[in-house]
Coordinates of C-alpha atoms in Angstrom, one line a residue:
Chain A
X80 CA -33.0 14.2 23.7
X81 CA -32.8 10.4 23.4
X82 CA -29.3 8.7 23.9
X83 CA -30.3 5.4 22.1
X84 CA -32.2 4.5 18.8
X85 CA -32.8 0.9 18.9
X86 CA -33.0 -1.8 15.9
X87 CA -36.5 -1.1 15.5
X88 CA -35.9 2.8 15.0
X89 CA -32.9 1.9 12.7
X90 CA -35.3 0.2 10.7
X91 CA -38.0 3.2 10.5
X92 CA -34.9 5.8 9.6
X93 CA -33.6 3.8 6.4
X94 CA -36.9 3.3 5.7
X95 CA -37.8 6.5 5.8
X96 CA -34.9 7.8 4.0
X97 CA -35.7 4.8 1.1
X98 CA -38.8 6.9 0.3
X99 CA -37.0 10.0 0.2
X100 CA -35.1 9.2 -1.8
X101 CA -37.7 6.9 -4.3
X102 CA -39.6 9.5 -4.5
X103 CA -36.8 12.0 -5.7
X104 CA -35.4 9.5 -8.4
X105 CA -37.2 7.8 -11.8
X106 CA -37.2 3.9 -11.3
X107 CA -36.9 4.0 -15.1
X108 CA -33.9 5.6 -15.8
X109 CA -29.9 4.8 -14.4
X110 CA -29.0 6.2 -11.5
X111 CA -25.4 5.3 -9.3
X112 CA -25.9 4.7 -5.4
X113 CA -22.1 4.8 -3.8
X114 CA -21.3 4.6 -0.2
X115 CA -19.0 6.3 1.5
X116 CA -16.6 3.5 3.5
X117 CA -17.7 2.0 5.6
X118 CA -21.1 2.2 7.4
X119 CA -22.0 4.4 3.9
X120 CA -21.5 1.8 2.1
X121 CA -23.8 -0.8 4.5
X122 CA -26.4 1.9 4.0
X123 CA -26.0 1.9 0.7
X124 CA -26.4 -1.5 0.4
X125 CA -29.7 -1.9 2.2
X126 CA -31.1 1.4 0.3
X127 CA -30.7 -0.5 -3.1
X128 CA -32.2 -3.3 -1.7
X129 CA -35.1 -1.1 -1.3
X130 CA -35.2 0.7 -3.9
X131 CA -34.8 -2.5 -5.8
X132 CA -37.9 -3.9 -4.4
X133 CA -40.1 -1.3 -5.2
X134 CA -39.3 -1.0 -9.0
X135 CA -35.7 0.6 -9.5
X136 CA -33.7 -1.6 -11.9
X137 CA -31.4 0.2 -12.9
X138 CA -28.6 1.1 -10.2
X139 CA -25.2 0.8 -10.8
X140 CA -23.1 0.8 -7.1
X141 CA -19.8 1.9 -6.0
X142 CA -17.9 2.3 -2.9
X143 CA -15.6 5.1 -2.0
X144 CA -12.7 5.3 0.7
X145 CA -11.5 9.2 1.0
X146 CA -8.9 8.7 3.6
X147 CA -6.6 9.9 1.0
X148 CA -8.5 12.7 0.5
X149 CA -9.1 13.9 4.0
X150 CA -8.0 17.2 5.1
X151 CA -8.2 16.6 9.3
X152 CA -6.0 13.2 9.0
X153 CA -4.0 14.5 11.5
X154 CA -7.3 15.0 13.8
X155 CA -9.3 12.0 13.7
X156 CA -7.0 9.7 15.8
X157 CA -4.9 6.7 14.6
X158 CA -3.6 6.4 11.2
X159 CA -6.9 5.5 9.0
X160 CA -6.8 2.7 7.2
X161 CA -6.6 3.3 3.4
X162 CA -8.9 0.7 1.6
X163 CA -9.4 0.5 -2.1
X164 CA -12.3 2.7 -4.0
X165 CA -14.6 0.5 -5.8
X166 CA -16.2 2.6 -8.8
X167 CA -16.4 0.3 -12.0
X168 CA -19.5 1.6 -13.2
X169 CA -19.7 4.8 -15.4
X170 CA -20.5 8.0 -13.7
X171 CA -20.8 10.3 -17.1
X172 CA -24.0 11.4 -17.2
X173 CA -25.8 9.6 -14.5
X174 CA -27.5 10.8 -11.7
X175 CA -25.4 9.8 -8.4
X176 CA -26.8 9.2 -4.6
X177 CA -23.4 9.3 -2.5
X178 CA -24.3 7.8 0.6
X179 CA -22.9 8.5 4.5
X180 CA -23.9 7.5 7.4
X181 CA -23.8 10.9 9.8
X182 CA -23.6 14.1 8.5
X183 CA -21.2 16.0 10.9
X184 CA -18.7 18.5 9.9
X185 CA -19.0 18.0 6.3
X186 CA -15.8 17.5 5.9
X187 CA -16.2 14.2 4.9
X188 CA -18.5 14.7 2.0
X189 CA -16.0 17.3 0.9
X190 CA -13.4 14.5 0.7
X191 CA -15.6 12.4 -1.2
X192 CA -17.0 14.5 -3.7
X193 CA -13.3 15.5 -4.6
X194 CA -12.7 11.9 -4.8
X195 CA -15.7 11.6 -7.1
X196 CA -14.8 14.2 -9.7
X197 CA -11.8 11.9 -10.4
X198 CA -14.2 9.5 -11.7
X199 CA -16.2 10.8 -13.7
X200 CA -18.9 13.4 -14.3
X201 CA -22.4 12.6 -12.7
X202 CA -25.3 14.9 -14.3
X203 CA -26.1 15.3 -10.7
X204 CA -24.6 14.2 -6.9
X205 CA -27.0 14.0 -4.8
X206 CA -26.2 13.0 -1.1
X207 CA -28.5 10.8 1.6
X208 CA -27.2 10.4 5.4
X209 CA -29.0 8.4 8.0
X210 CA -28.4 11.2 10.5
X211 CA -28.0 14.5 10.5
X212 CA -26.2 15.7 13.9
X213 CA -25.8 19.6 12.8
X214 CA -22.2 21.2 13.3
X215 CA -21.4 21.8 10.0
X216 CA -17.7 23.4 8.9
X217 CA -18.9 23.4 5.3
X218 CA -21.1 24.8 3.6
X219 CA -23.2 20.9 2.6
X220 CA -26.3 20.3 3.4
X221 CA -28.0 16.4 2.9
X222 CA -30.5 16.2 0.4
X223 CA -32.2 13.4 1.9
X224 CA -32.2 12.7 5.9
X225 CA -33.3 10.0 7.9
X226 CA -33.3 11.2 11.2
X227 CA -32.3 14.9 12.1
X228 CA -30.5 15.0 15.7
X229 CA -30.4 18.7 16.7
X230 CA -28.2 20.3 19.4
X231 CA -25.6 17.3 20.0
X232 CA -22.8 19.1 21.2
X233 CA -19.5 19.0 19.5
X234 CA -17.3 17.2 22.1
X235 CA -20.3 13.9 21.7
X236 CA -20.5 11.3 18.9
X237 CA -22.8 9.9 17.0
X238 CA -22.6 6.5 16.7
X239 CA -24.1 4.5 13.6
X240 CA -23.9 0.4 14.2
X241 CA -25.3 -1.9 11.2
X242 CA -25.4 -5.4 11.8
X243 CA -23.7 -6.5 8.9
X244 CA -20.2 -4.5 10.1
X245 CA -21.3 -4.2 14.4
X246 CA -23.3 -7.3 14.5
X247 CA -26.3 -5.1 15.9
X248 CA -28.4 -1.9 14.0
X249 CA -28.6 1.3 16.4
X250 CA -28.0 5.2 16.5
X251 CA -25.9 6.1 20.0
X252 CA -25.4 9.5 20.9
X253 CA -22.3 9.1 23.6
X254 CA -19.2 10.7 24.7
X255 CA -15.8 10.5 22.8
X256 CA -14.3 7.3 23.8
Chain B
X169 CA -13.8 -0.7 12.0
X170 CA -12.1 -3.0 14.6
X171 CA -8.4 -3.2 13.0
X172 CA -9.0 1.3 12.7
X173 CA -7.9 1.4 16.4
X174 CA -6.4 -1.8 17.0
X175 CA -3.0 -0.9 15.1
X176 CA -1.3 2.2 15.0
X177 CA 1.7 2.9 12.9
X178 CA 4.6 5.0 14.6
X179 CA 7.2 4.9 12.5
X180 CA 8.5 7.9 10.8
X181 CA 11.3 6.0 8.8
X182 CA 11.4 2.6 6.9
X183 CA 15.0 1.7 7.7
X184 CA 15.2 -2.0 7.9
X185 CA 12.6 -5.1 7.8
X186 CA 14.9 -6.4 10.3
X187 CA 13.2 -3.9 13.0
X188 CA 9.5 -4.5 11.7
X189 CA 7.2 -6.3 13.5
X190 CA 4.6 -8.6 11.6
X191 CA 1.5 -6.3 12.2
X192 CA 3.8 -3.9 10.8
X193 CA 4.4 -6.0 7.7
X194 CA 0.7 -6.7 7.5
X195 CA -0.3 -3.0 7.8
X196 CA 1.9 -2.3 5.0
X197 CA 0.8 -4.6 2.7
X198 CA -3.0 -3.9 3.2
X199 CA -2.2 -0.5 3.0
X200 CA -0.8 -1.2 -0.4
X201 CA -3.8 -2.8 -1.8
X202 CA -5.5 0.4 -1.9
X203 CA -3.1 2.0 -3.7
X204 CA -3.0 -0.7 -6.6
X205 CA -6.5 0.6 -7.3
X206 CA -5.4 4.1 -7.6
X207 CA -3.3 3.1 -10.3
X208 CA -6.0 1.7 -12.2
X209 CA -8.2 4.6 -12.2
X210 CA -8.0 6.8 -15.3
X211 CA -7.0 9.7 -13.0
X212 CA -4.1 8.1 -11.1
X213 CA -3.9 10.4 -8.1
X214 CA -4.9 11.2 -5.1
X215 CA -4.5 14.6 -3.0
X216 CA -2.9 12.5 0.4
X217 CA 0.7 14.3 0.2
X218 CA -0.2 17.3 -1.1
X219 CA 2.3 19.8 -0.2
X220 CA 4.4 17.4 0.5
X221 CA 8.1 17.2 -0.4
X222 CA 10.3 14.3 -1.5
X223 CA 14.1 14.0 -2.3
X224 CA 15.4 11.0 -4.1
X225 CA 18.7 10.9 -2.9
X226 CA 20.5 8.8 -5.1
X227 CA 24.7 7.7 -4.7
X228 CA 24.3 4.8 -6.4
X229 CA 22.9 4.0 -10.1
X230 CA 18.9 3.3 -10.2
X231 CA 16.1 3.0 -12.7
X232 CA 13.4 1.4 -11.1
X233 CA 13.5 1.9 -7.7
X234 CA 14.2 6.1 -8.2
X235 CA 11.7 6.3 -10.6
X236 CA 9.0 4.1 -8.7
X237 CA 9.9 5.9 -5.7
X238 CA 9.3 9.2 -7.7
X239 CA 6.1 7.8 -9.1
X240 CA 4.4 7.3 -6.2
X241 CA 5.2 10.4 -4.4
X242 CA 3.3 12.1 -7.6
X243 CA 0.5 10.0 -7.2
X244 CA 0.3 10.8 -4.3
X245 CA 0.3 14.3 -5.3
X246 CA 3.7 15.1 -3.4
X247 CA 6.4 17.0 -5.3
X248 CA 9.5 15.5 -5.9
X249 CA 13.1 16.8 -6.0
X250 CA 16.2 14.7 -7.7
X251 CA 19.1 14.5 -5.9
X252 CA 22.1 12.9 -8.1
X253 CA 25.2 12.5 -6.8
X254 CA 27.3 12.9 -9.7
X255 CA 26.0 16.4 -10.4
X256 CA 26.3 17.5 -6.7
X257 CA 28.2 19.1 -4.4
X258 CA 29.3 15.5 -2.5
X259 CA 31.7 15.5 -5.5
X260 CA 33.7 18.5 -3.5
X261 CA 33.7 16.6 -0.3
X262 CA 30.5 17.5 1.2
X263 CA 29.8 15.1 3.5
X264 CA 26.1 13.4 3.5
X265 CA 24.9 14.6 6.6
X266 CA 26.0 18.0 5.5
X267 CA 24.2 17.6 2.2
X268 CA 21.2 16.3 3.9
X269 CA 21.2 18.8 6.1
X270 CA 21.1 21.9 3.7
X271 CA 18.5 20.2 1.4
X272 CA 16.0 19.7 4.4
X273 CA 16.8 23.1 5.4
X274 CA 14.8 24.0 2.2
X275 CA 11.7 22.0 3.7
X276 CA 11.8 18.5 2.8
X277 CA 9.4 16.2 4.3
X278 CA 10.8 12.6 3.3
X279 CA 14.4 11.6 2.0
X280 CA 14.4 8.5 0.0
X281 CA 18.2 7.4 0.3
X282 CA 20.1 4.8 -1.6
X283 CA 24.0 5.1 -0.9
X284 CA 26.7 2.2 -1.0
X285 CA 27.4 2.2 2.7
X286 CA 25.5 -0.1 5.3
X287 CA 23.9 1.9 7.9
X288 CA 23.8 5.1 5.9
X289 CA 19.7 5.5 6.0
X290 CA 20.0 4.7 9.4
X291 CA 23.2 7.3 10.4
X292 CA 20.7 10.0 8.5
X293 CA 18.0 9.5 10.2
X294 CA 19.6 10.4 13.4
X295 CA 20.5 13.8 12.3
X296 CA 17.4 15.0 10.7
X297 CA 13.9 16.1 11.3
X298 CA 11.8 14.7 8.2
X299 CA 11.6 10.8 7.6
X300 CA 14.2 8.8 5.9
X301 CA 13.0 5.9 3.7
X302 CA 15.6 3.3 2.7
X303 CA 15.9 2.6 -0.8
X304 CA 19.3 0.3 -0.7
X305 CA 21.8 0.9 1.9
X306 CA 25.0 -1.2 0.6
X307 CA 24.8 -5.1 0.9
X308 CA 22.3 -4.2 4.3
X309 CA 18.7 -3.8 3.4
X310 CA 16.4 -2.7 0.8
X311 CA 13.4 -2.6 2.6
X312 CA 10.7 -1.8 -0.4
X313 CA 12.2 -4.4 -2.2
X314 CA 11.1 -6.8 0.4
X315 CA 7.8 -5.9 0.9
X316 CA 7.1 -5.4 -2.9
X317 CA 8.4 -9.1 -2.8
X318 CA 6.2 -9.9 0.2
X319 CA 2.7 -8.7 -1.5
X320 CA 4.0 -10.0 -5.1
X321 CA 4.5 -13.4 -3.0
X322 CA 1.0 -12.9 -0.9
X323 CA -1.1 -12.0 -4.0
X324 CA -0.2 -14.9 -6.0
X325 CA -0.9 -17.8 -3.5
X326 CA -2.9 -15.9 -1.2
X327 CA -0.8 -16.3 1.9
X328 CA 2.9 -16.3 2.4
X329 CA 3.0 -18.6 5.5
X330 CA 4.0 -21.8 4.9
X331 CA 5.2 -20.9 1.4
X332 CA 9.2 -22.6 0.3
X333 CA 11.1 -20.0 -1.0
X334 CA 14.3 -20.2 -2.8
X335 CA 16.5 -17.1 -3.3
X336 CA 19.6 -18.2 -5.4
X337 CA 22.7 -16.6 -6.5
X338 CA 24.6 -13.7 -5.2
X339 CA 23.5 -13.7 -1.5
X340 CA 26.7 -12.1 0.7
X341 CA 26.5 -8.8 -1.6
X342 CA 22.6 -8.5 -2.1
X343 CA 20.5 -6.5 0.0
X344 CA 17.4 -7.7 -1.5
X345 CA 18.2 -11.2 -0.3
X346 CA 18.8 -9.5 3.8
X347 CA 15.4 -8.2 3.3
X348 CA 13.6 -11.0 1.9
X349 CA 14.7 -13.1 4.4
X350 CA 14.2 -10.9 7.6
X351 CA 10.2 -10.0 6.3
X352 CA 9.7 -13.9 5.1
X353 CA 11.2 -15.6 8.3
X354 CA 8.9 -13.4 10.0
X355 CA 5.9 -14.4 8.3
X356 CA 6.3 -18.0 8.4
X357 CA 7.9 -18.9 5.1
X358 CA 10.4 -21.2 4.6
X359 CA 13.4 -19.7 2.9
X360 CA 16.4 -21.5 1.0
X361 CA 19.3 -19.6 -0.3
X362 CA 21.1 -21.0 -2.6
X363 CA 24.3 -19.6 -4.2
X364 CA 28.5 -20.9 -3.8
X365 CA 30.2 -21.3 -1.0
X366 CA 32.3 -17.8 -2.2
X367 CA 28.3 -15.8 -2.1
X368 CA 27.0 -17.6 0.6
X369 CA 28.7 -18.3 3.9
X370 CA 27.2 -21.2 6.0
X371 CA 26.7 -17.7 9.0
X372 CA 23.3 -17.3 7.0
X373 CA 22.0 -20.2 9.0
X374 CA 22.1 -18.2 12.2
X375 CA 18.9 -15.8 10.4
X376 CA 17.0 -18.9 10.4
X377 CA 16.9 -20.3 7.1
X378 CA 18.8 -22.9 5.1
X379 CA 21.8 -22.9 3.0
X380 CA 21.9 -24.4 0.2
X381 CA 24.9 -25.2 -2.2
X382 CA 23.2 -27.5 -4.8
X383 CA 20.5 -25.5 -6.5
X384 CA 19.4 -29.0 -8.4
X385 CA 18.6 -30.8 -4.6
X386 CA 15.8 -28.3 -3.9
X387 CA 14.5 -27.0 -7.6
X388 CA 11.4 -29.4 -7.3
X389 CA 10.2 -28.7 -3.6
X390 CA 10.5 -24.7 -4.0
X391 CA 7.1 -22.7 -4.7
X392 CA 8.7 -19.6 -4.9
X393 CA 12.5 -18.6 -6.9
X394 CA 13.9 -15.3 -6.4
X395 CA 16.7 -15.0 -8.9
X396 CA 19.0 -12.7 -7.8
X397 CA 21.5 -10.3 -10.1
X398 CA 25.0 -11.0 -10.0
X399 CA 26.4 -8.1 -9.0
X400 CA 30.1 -7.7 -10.8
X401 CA 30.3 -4.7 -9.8
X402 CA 30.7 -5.7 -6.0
X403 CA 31.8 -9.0 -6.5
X404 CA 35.7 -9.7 -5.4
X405 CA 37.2 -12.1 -8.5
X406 CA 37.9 -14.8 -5.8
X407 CA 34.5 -14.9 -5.2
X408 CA 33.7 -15.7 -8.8
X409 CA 35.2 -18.2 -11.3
X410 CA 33.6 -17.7 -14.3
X411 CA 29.9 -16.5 -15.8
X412 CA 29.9 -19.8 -17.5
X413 CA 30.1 -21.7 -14.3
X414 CA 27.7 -19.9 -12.3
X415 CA 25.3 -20.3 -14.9
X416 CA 25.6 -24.0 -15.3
X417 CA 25.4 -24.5 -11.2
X418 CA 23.1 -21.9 -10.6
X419 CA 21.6 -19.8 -13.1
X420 CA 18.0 -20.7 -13.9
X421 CA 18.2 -22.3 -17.4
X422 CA 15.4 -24.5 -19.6
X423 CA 16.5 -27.7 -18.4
X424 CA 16.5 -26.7 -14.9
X425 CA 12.8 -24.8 -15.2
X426 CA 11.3 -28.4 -16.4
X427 CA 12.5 -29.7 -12.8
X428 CA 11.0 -26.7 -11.2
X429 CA 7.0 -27.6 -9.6
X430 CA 4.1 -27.2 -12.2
X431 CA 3.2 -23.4 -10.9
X432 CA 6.5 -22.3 -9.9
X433 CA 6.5 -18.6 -9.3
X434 CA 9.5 -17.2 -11.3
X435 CA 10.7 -13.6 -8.9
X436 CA 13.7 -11.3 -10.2
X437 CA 14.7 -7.7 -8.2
X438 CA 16.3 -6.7 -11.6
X439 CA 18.0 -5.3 -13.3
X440 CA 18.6 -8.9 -15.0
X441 CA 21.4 -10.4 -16.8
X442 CA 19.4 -12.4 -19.4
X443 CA 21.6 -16.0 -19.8
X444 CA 23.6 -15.3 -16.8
X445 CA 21.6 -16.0 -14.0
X446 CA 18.1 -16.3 -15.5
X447 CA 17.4 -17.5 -19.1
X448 CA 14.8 -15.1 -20.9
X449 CA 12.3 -17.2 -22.2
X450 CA 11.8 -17.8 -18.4
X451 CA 12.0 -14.1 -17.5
X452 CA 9.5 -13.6 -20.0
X453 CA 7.4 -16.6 -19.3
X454 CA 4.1 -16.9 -18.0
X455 CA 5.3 -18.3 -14.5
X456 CA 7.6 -15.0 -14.0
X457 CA 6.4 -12.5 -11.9
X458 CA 9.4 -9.8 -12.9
X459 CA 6.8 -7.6 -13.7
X460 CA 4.0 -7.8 -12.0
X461 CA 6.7 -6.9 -9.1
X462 CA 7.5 -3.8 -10.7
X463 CA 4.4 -3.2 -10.8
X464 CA 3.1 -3.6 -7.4
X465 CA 6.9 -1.5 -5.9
X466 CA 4.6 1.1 -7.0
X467 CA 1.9 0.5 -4.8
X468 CA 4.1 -0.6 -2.2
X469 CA 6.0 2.3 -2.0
X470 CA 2.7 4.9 -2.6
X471 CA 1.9 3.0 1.2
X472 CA 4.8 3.6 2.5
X473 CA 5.4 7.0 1.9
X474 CA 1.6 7.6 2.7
X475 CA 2.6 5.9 6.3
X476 CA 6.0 7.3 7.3
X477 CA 4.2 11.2 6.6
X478 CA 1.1 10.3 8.8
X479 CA 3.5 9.1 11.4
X480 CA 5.5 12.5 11.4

């Protein structure tokens, strides 16, 4: 299995998920993109970009932090930082595309979709990751994938950098720091 | 995120700002901007303390800061437990670390304490398990009161280094004032007291900040006035001529406010005592930030809570 996914792959994955996920939505109606905090949210950036550019006018965006919602605080290390939950759109109705970076556990879309329901009611959630490492806790599954990484063993990471929060775009499959 | 692992908060108990250190401050008040937005969603909680417990433990009279401190811990889906003093068993003699004691003993994960003697958050904190937050420990510190100051202070100009602040009146007996000046020393504003010689002893220049006598020599360089109550009910009569005087020399009346620079921020701990230290059309002016600090105790205090639990 590769180790390393360089800028040039990064680009191919989003892409790749961007047509997924086109194709799954109407570029006529409303629909909500929100990222999960904090490479989500990048990816949900650049997705809407995309989508923008190839006819979809009509996305409302949010950004969602669920360290207040997390069940496995005490688990993932230092004290998370809490940041504010940017939602000011309406959810009612509306189809949503939450947005993560790697699907692990699950236990972060769990958090989130809690967090959602708080505000508001979207007709539908659906949920887009750039990778997909298996492991699951829960029982979630993505709806649209950009790159599925099978077999990567519990005790390794997966490592998403973007250039707008890492200063460089690539997928690294290492050991825990 | 590079500040995720960079900083790590370890404390268990908010006793004093005296022992924070500035990333500490910092972590707290950043902290505290995401919880302002909870409080503006339509469903104002989140599940971050569930199962949590919480005892206000109250031996001294309190509206906002028992019911802020009660506040958050519901929004922060924790459940919360009154503890009044006059009602208790401390009225048979129990003493408060016995009392303390048998509540935790019921499973209690944080005690909020307020209680008339110095050092009393401090003394409980030694003899029990779950964390103690200050919330007023006799003319010591009131810690939440300083940082709900701090990010009232930050979130109007932006930045607190480099701000003049004047805090005026009743200094020797006010908490707030210990705690202003320990978290605002810290962070590089300059801080003025000013009050008479009988509330505020020349010693206050050893915490690093001046002392002033003659509110009317500073009122036009200050950016910042943090009116504080006049607290009769500690105040010795020596201390004290009379309401009329203090008011003339230092309460913060019309013709003084027109000295005052053009975007003055007006600050009060309250409870006030309108036309004793602080003239109402002031307190209720657009330059007074009375309560937009009670507001934004509420978020302070939601991140502090959140931080002493995850550091159990």
């Amino acid at each position: 299995m590769r180790n390393h996914y360089d800028q040039a792959d990064v680009k191919r994955v989003i892409d790749d998920l961007a047509a997924k996920v086109a194709q799954a939505f109407d570029p006529r109606e409303p629909m909500n993109i929100v990222g999960i905090r904090t490479r989500g949210e990048t990816i949900a950036q650049r997705l809407t970009r995309m989508l923008q550019a190839r006819g979809f006018a009509r996305i409302g965006r949010g950004i969602l932090d669920i360290t207040l919602y997390r069940d496995d605080l005490s688990e993932i290390g230092p004290t998370p930082i809490a940041g504010p939950t940017e939602i000011d759109i309406p959810l009612d109705g509306i189809p949503l595309l939450l947005v993560d970076d790697v699907l692990f556990t699950g236990r972060s879309v769990r958090s989130a979709l809690n967090a959602l329901v708080d505000f508001g009611r979207p007709s539908v959630i659906r949920l887009g990751v750039l990778v997909d490492r298996g492991g699951r806790e829960l029982p979630i599954a993505a709806d649209y994938v950009g790159i599925v990484l099978p077999h990567v063993p519990a005790d390794v990471r997966v490592n998403v950098r973007l250039a707008e929060v890492d200063g460089v775009d690539e997928i690294v499959v290492e050991p825990k720091a | 995120m590079a500040n995720k692992s960079a900083f790590r908060w370890k404390r268990k108990h908010l006793l004093a700002l005296e022992d924070l250190t500035v990333d500490e401050i910092m972590h707290v008040l950043s902290q505290a901007d995401a919880f302002k937005e909870v409080s503006t969603r339509s469903v104002k909680k989140v599940p971050a303390l569930r199962g949590k417990v919480l005892v206000n433990c109250f031996f001294e009279d309190s509206t906002r800061t028992r019911t802020s401190f009660a506040l958050a811990a519901s929004r922060l889906s924790a459940d919360v437990v009154d503890f009044s003093e006059k009602t208790s068993s401390t009225s048979k003699g129990e003493t408060l670390i016995d009392t303390a004691r048998n509540i935790e003993a019921m499973g209690v994960d944080i005690f909020v304490l307020r209680h008339p003697a110095a050092g009393a958050a401090e003394t409980l904190s030694r003899h029990v398990k779950c964390s103690v937050v200050n919330a007023g420990d006799g003319a010591h510190e009131h810690p939440t009161q300083g940082l709900l100051d701090l990010y009232t202070m930050r979130e109007r100009f932006g930045k607190v280094a480099g701000l003049k602040v004047a805090i005026v009146g009743d200094i020797v007996n006010s908490r707030v004032a210990r705690s202003n000046i320990w978290a605002l020393t810290k962070l590089g504003a300059e801080v003025i007291l000013v009050g008479p010689p009988t509330l505020l002893p020349k010693t206050f220049e050893k915490l690093g900040v001046k002392v002033i006598h003659d509110f009317d020599s500073v009122i036009g360089q200050v950016d910042v006035i943090n009116m504080l109550r006049v607290q009769f009910e500690r105040i010795k009569s020596s201390q004290f001529p009379t309401v009329r005087e203090f008011t003339r020399f230092f309460g913060l009346t019309a013709e003084r406010f027109v000295r005052c620079k053009k975007d003055v921020f007006i600050m009060h701990p309250g409870p006030m005592n309108r036309g004793i230290e602080i003239s109402s059309a002031i307190a209720d002016g657009p330059q007074s930030g009375i309560l937009t600090q009670v507001a934004n105790g509420l978020a302070v205090r939601m991140a502090v809570l959140y931080l002493v639990t995850q550091a159990q």
